[in-house]
Amino acid sequence: MAHVIVTGGAGFIGSHLCARLCADGHRVTCFDNLDDFYDPAIKQDNLQQLHQHPSAAGQLTFYQGDIRDLDTLQQLFQAEPIDAIIHLAARAGVRPSIEQTLLYGDINVQGTLNLLECCRQYHVQQFVFGSSSSVYGARRQGPFAETDDVSMPVSPYAATKRAGELFCHTYAHLYAMRIACLRFFTVYGPGQRPDLAIHKFARLMSQGEALPVYGDGSSQRDYTYVDDIVDGIVRAWSWLQQGPTDQGICEIFNLGGSHPVQLRDLIHLLESALGHQANLDWQPMQPGDVPITCADVKKSQTVLGFDPQIDIETGLQHFAAWFLPRVSSVSTP
């Protein structure tokens, strides 16, 4: 049984991952600052559900803290031995990063560097970093491979994620750390953050409000179901454990579904899953947005055994089954 720290563990992906790790028999410390980027009550609800998980008793601990606070992190690392860090905490979102670039740099770059430095100081070798498909920039054709040039990010958020990858490479090279950088492609599913497109669209459709659609609806995203992402994270960590402990390594892996969906088609599928008609409000393309994301997952399949199971139609049905009862409970007097 390993002891794993999951940063951002009360968030969307993090809470799903903590539940999976507990179910696999590991001790998990869920580290999160419960910030107000979106309603903190959502993370509190995630934590409540985590503590009620059948496998969580005696295995799950919540630690509230900020990855920018090096003193707090050092106290955490000093408290007891840690086998691995799975670092998902970040200030998310492409468009907000344009308005708050300094904040994004502070959290996503300095926070990641703080964690790597603590791993160096306290001899934690295994580190999984949650990166993003946004590092690929404004490409117009897919699929995107890990060997592609990522030197031209088009948003501060993307730049911070690429910076995190570079620091991971440096620490692996200098301090024999074993690191996997995972580029997530548009994660969705039950519990999705309210600011992300599928959840935002579902909320607006259920309220009879207009959906802001940026561009002509032809932009494409490689939507990836959250359980498939969690499986990829667990597989990447397992892969890190298999190598020699005296050799550093830093590898990048795409985690995506490899089947991009046009925005207009996503809206039609969501209408069908929810049983609501969408009222579209067409808007110009936004700065920082990219025309397409599409993961080449051959490396992840070969090295990690990554094999996404949930297609977009099935995934949206799962999302709707989670979302619709919540809308009903809110609207009921």
Short mmCIF file of C-alpha atoms in Angstrom, two decimals:
data_model
loop_
_atom_site.label_atom_id
_atom_site.label_comp_id
_atom_site.label_asym_id
_atom_site.label_seq_id
_atom_site.Cartn_x
_atom_site.Cartn_y
_atom_site.Cartn_z
CA MET A 1 0.00 0.00 0.00
CA ALA A 2 1.52 3.30 -1.13
CA HIS A 3 0.97 6.78 0.26
CA VAL A 4 0.02 9.19 -2.54
CA ILE A 5 -0.48 12.95 -2.41
CA VAL A 6 -3.03 14.20 -4.94
CA THR A 7 -2.86 17.97 -5.34
CA GLY A 8 -6.11 19.48 -6.51
CA GLY A 9 -7.70 16.36 -5.08
CA ALA A 10 -11.04 17.99 -4.31
CA GLY A 11 -11.52 19.11 -7.90
CA PHE A 12 -13.18 17.39 -10.84
CA ILE A 13 -10.45 15.00 -11.99
CA GLY A 14 -8.75 14.91 -8.60
CA SER A 15 -11.80 13.68 -6.69
CA HIS A 16 -12.39 10.89 -9.21
CA LEU A 17 -8.71 9.94 -8.94
CA CYS A 18 -8.74 9.91 -5.12
CA ALA A 19 -11.72 7.56 -5.16
CA ARG A 20 -9.95 5.24 -7.60
CA LEU A 21 -6.72 5.19 -5.59
CA CYS A 22 -8.60 4.41 -2.38
CA ALA A 23 -10.46 1.62 -4.17
CA ASP A 24 -7.08 0.26 -5.29
CA GLY A 25 -6.01 0.06 -1.65
CA HIS A 26 -3.67 3.07 -1.41
CA ARG A 27 -3.45 5.71 1.30
CA VAL A 28 -4.38 9.05 -0.19
CA THR A 29 -3.79 12.59 1.02
CA CYS A 30 -6.12 14.92 -0.86
CA PHE A 31 -4.40 18.34 -0.93
CA ASP A 32 -6.49 21.32 -2.06
CA ASN A 33 -6.89 24.99 -1.19
CA LEU A 34 -10.65 25.09 -1.97
CA ASP A 35 -10.24 28.37 -3.83
CA ASP A 36 -13.08 30.40 -5.32
CA PHE A 37 -12.30 29.99 -9.03
CA TYR A 38 -15.70 28.33 -8.97
CA ASP A 39 -18.11 27.80 -6.07
CA PRO A 40 -16.10 26.17 -3.22
CA ALA A 41 -19.27 24.34 -2.20
CA ILE A 42 -18.75 22.07 -5.23
CA LYS A 43 -15.38 20.93 -3.92
CA GLN A 44 -16.84 20.56 -0.44
CA ASP A 45 -19.48 18.28 -1.92
CA ASN A 46 -16.76 16.30 -3.72
CA LEU A 47 -14.95 15.87 -0.40
CA GLN A 48 -18.11 14.74 1.35
CA GLN A 49 -18.70 12.12 -1.32
CA LEU A 50 -15.08 11.01 -1.10
CA HIS A 51 -15.29 10.51 2.65
CA GLN A 52 -18.44 8.45 2.11
CA HIS A 53 -16.71 6.22 -0.44
CA PRO A 54 -16.65 2.59 0.79
CA SER A 55 -12.85 2.38 0.44
CA ALA A 56 -12.03 5.74 2.01
CA ALA A 57 -12.29 4.81 5.67
CA GLY A 58 -8.83 4.96 7.20
CA GLN A 59 -7.25 5.60 3.81
CA LEU A 60 -8.25 9.14 2.85
CA THR A 61 -6.99 12.32 4.52
CA PHE A 62 -7.83 15.87 3.49
CA TYR A 63 -5.16 18.55 3.89
CA GLN A 64 -6.14 22.13 3.06
CA GLY A 65 -3.25 24.16 1.70
CA ASP A 66 -1.88 26.15 -1.22
CA ILE A 67 0.88 24.88 -3.49
CA ARG A 68 2.33 28.41 -3.50
CA ASP A 69 3.01 28.14 0.23
CA LEU A 70 6.37 26.38 0.46
CA ASP A 71 6.29 26.25 4.28
CA THR A 72 2.96 24.42 4.23
CA LEU A 73 4.23 21.96 1.64
CA GLN A 74 7.36 21.27 3.67
CA GLN A 75 5.25 20.53 6.74
CA LEU A 76 3.24 18.06 4.67
CA PHE A 77 6.34 16.33 3.33
CA GLN A 78 7.89 16.18 6.81
CA ALA A 79 4.82 14.62 8.45
CA GLU A 80 5.23 11.09 7.08
CA PRO A 81 6.82 9.22 4.16
CA ILE A 82 5.35 9.89 0.72
CA ASP A 83 5.66 7.45 -2.17
CA ALA A 84 4.32 9.59 -5.01
CA ILE A 85 2.94 12.99 -5.94
CA ILE A 86 0.16 13.25 -8.50
CA HIS A 87 0.03 16.95 -9.22
CA LEU A 88 -3.29 18.13 -10.64
CA ALA A 89 -3.67 21.45 -8.80
CA ALA A 90 -3.66 24.41 -11.18
CA ARG A 91 -5.43 27.60 -12.08
CA ALA A 92 -7.43 26.37 -15.06
CA GLY A 93 -8.89 28.00 -18.15
CA VAL A 94 -7.51 29.53 -21.31
CA ARG A 95 -9.61 32.71 -21.46
CA PRO A 96 -9.25 33.72 -17.78
CA SER A 97 -5.48 33.31 -18.05
CA ILE A 98 -5.36 36.21 -20.50
CA GLU A 99 -6.91 38.49 -17.86
CA GLN A 100 -4.92 37.14 -14.89
CA THR A 101 -1.58 36.14 -16.35
CA LEU A 102 0.48 36.89 -13.23
CA LEU A 103 -1.83 34.81 -11.06
CA TYR A 104 -1.60 31.88 -13.48
CA GLY A 105 2.16 32.08 -13.49
CA ASP A 106 2.28 32.19 -9.70
CA ILE A 107 0.02 29.17 -9.17
CA ASN A 108 0.88 26.96 -12.13
CA VAL A 109 4.60 27.61 -12.45
CA GLN A 110 5.79 28.57 -8.97
CA GLY A 111 3.42 26.08 -7.36
CA THR A 112 4.73 23.25 -9.53
CA LEU A 113 8.31 24.27 -8.84
CA ASN A 114 7.59 24.26 -5.08
CA LEU A 115 6.36 20.67 -5.29
CA LEU A 116 9.34 19.52 -7.34
CA GLU A 117 11.68 21.17 -4.87
CA CYS A 118 9.98 19.42 -1.95
CA CYS A 119 10.30 16.12 -3.79
CA ARG A 120 14.02 16.81 -4.16
CA GLN A 121 14.45 17.75 -0.51
CA TYR A 122 12.47 14.81 0.88
CA HIS A 123 13.53 12.19 -1.68
CA VAL A 124 10.17 11.53 -3.32
CA GLN A 125 11.07 10.05 -6.70
CA GLN A 126 7.69 9.45 -8.37
CA PHE A 127 5.91 12.50 -9.76
CA VAL A 128 2.94 12.65 -12.15
CA PHE A 129 2.21 16.08 -13.62
CA GLY A 130 -1.17 17.00 -15.09
CA SER A 131 -0.41 18.97 -18.23
CA SER A 132 -2.75 20.01 -21.03
CA SER A 133 -3.40 19.62 -24.74
CA SER A 134 -3.29 23.42 -24.91
CA VAL A 135 0.52 23.24 -25.11
CA TYR A 136 0.17 22.20 -28.76
CA GLY A 137 -0.94 25.70 -29.74
CA ALA A 138 -3.10 26.72 -32.69
CA ARG A 139 -2.61 23.71 -34.94
CA ARG A 140 -5.18 23.17 -37.67
CA GLN A 141 -4.67 19.46 -38.21
CA GLY A 142 -4.37 16.47 -35.93
CA PRO A 143 -3.49 14.16 -34.45
CA PHE A 144 -0.99 15.78 -32.07
CA ALA A 145 2.01 13.65 -31.10
CA GLU A 146 4.24 14.04 -28.08
CA THR A 147 7.19 14.72 -30.41
CA ASP A 148 5.49 17.73 -32.06
CA ASP A 149 6.91 21.21 -31.61
CA VAL A 150 5.26 22.92 -28.61
CA SER A 151 7.35 26.07 -28.56
CA MET A 152 4.49 28.42 -29.51
CA PRO A 153 1.65 28.33 -26.96
CA VAL A 154 -1.15 30.81 -27.68
CA SER A 155 -2.41 31.45 -24.13
CA PRO A 156 -0.76 32.13 -20.78
CA TYR A 157 -2.42 28.97 -19.42
CA ALA A 158 -0.76 26.87 -22.13
CA ALA A 159 2.57 28.57 -21.48
CA THR A 160 2.38 27.75 -17.76
CA LYS A 161 1.70 24.09 -18.51
CA ARG A 162 4.63 23.89 -20.89
CA ALA A 163 6.82 25.58 -18.28
CA GLY A 164 5.78 22.91 -15.80
CA GLU A 165 6.81 20.18 -18.24
CA LEU A 166 10.21 21.81 -18.68
CA PHE A 167 10.81 22.02 -14.94
CA CYS A 168 9.83 18.36 -14.65
CA HIS A 169 12.43 17.45 -17.26
CA THR A 170 15.09 19.47 -15.43
CA TYR A 171 14.39 17.86 -12.05
CA ALA A 172 14.33 14.38 -13.55
CA HIS A 173 17.69 15.02 -15.19
CA LEU A 174 19.37 16.54 -12.14
CA TYR A 175 17.89 14.53 -9.28
CA ALA A 176 17.06 11.08 -10.70
CA MET A 177 13.32 11.66 -10.34
CA ARG A 178 10.88 9.51 -12.30
CA ILE A 179 8.26 11.80 -13.86
CA ALA A 180 5.33 11.40 -16.23
CA CYS A 181 3.81 14.54 -17.79
CA LEU A 182 0.27 13.80 -18.95
CA ARG A 183 -1.36 16.01 -21.56
CA PHE A 184 -5.10 15.84 -20.90
CA PHE A 185 -7.51 16.40 -23.77
CA THR A 186 -10.84 18.09 -22.79
CA VAL A 187 -11.97 15.99 -19.85
CA TYR A 188 -15.70 15.67 -19.16
CA GLY A 189 -18.12 13.52 -17.20
CA PRO A 190 -20.08 13.54 -13.93
CA GLY A 191 -18.82 16.25 -11.61
CA GLN A 192 -17.30 18.32 -14.41
CA ARG A 193 -16.34 21.88 -13.48
CA PRO A 194 -19.22 24.31 -14.08
CA ASP A 195 -17.12 26.61 -16.26
CA LEU A 196 -16.33 23.93 -18.85
CA ALA A 197 -18.34 23.80 -22.07
CA ILE A 198 -20.44 20.67 -21.58
CA HIS A 199 -21.52 21.57 -18.04
CA LYS A 200 -22.00 25.24 -18.92
CA PHE A 201 -24.08 24.39 -22.00
CA ALA A 202 -26.18 21.88 -20.04
CA ARG A 203 -26.92 24.46 -17.36
CA LEU A 204 -27.91 27.14 -19.88
CA MET A 205 -30.05 24.72 -21.90
CA SER A 206 -31.90 23.53 -18.80
CA GLN A 207 -32.60 27.17 -17.86
CA GLY A 208 -33.80 28.09 -21.36
CA GLU A 209 -30.95 30.56 -21.81
CA ALA A 210 -28.81 31.14 -24.89
CA LEU A 211 -25.55 29.27 -25.40
CA PRO A 212 -22.59 31.45 -26.44
CA VAL A 213 -20.99 29.68 -29.40
CA TYR A 214 -17.63 31.08 -30.43
CA GLY A 215 -16.78 30.91 -34.13
CA ASP A 216 -18.90 29.08 -36.69
CA GLY A 217 -19.31 25.85 -34.72
CA SER A 218 -16.68 23.97 -36.70
CA SER A 219 -14.02 23.98 -33.97
CA GLN A 220 -13.21 20.48 -32.76
CA ARG A 221 -12.24 19.05 -29.39
CA ASP A 222 -10.99 15.62 -28.42
CA TYR A 223 -13.40 14.95 -25.55
CA THR A 224 -12.13 12.37 -23.03
CA TYR A 225 -14.29 10.75 -20.37
CA VAL A 226 -13.03 11.28 -16.83
CA ASP A 227 -12.80 7.57 -15.97
CA ASP A 228 -10.53 7.04 -18.98
CA ILE A 229 -8.32 9.91 -17.84
CA VAL A 230 -8.13 8.50 -14.31
CA ASP A 231 -7.18 5.10 -15.70
CA GLY A 232 -4.42 6.75 -17.73
CA ILE A 233 -3.09 8.54 -14.63
CA VAL A 234 -3.01 5.31 -12.63
CA ARG A 235 -1.28 3.50 -15.48
CA ALA A 236 1.34 6.26 -15.77
CA TRP A 237 2.10 6.05 -12.06
CA SER A 238 2.34 2.26 -12.27
CA TRP A 239 4.78 2.63 -15.15
CA LEU A 240 6.96 4.97 -13.07
CA GLN A 241 7.22 2.34 -10.35
CA GLN A 242 8.64 -0.26 -12.72
CA GLY A 243 11.92 1.44 -13.62
CA PRO A 244 15.27 1.60 -11.80
CA THR A 245 15.23 3.90 -8.79
CA ASP A 246 18.67 5.35 -9.51
CA GLN A 247 17.84 6.68 -12.98
CA GLY A 248 15.85 9.81 -13.71
CA ILE A 249 13.29 9.89 -16.47
CA CYS A 250 10.71 12.36 -17.72
CA GLU A 251 8.26 11.16 -20.35
CA ILE A 252 5.28 12.94 -21.90
CA PHE A 253 2.07 11.07 -22.69
CA ASN A 254 -1.12 12.18 -24.42
CA LEU A 255 -4.34 11.09 -22.72
CA GLY A 256 -7.23 11.63 -25.12
CA GLY A 257 -10.03 9.92 -26.95
CA SER A 258 -8.56 10.49 -30.44
CA HIS A 259 -11.98 11.23 -31.94
CA PRO A 260 -12.48 15.01 -32.22
CA VAL A 261 -16.06 16.26 -32.25
CA GLN A 262 -17.20 19.50 -33.88
CA LEU A 263 -18.81 21.99 -31.53
CA ARG A 264 -22.09 22.01 -33.45
CA ASP A 265 -22.23 18.19 -33.26
CA LEU A 266 -21.48 18.25 -29.52
CA ILE A 267 -24.44 20.57 -29.00
CA HIS A 268 -26.75 18.23 -30.93
CA LEU A 269 -25.56 15.24 -28.89
CA LEU A 270 -26.05 17.16 -25.65
CA GLU A 271 -29.58 18.17 -26.73
CA SER A 272 -30.38 14.51 -27.24
CA ALA A 273 -28.86 13.41 -23.91
CA LEU A 274 -30.61 16.14 -21.89
CA GLY A 275 -33.90 16.34 -23.76
CA HIS A 276 -33.54 20.13 -24.08
CA GLN A 277 -33.33 22.35 -27.15
CA ALA A 278 -30.37 24.72 -27.44
CA ASN A 279 -30.77 28.40 -28.24
CA LEU A 280 -27.49 29.48 -29.85
CA ASP A 281 -25.88 32.89 -29.46
CA TRP A 282 -23.15 33.12 -32.11
CA GLN A 283 -20.02 34.98 -31.05
CA PRO A 284 -16.62 35.66 -32.69
CA MET A 285 -13.69 33.37 -31.93
CA GLN A 286 -11.96 34.25 -28.68
CA PRO A 287 -8.25 35.01 -28.23
CA GLY A 288 -6.35 31.96 -27.09
CA ASP A 289 -8.85 29.47 -28.51
CA VAL A 290 -7.56 26.82 -30.89
CA PRO A 291 -9.38 25.31 -33.90
CA ILE A 292 -8.82 21.65 -33.04
CA THR A 293 -7.40 19.26 -30.50
CA CYS A 294 -6.73 15.64 -31.36
CA ALA A 295 -4.56 13.23 -29.41
CA ASP A 296 -2.19 10.76 -30.98
CA VAL A 297 -2.24 8.09 -28.26
CA LYS A 298 -0.03 5.45 -29.87
CA LYS A 299 2.74 6.06 -27.32
CA SER A 300 0.30 5.88 -24.40
CA GLN A 301 -1.22 2.70 -25.79
CA THR A 302 2.16 1.05 -26.32
CA VAL A 303 3.91 2.10 -23.12
CA LEU A 304 1.02 2.44 -20.64
CA GLY A 305 -1.62 0.18 -22.13
CA PHE A 306 -3.96 3.18 -22.24
CA ASP A 307 -7.23 2.25 -23.97
CA PRO A 308 -10.16 4.71 -23.68
CA GLN A 309 -13.47 2.89 -23.28
CA ILE A 310 -16.20 5.57 -23.30
CA ASP A 311 -17.28 7.23 -26.55
CA ILE A 312 -18.82 10.69 -26.58
CA GLU A 313 -22.42 9.52 -26.96
CA THR A 314 -22.15 7.16 -23.97
CA GLY A 315 -20.19 9.69 -21.94
CA LEU A 316 -22.80 12.40 -22.46
CA GLN A 317 -25.52 9.99 -21.34
CA HIS A 318 -23.53 9.37 -18.15
CA PHE A 319 -23.10 13.11 -17.68
CA ALA A 320 -26.83 13.73 -18.22
CA ALA A 321 -27.73 11.02 -15.68
CA TRP A 322 -25.60 12.89 -13.13
CA PHE A 323 -26.68 16.42 -14.14
CA LEU A 324 -30.46 16.17 -14.59
CA PRO A 325 -31.38 15.13 -11.03
CA ARG A 326 -29.38 18.09 -9.72
CA VAL A 327 -31.29 20.49 -11.95
CA SER A 328 -34.58 18.99 -10.81
CA SER A 329 -33.68 19.28 -7.13
CA VAL A 330 -32.64 22.93 -7.57
CA SER A 331 -35.83 23.89 -9.46
CA THR A 332 -38.23 22.03 -7.13
CA PRO A 333 -39.86 24.39 -4.56
#
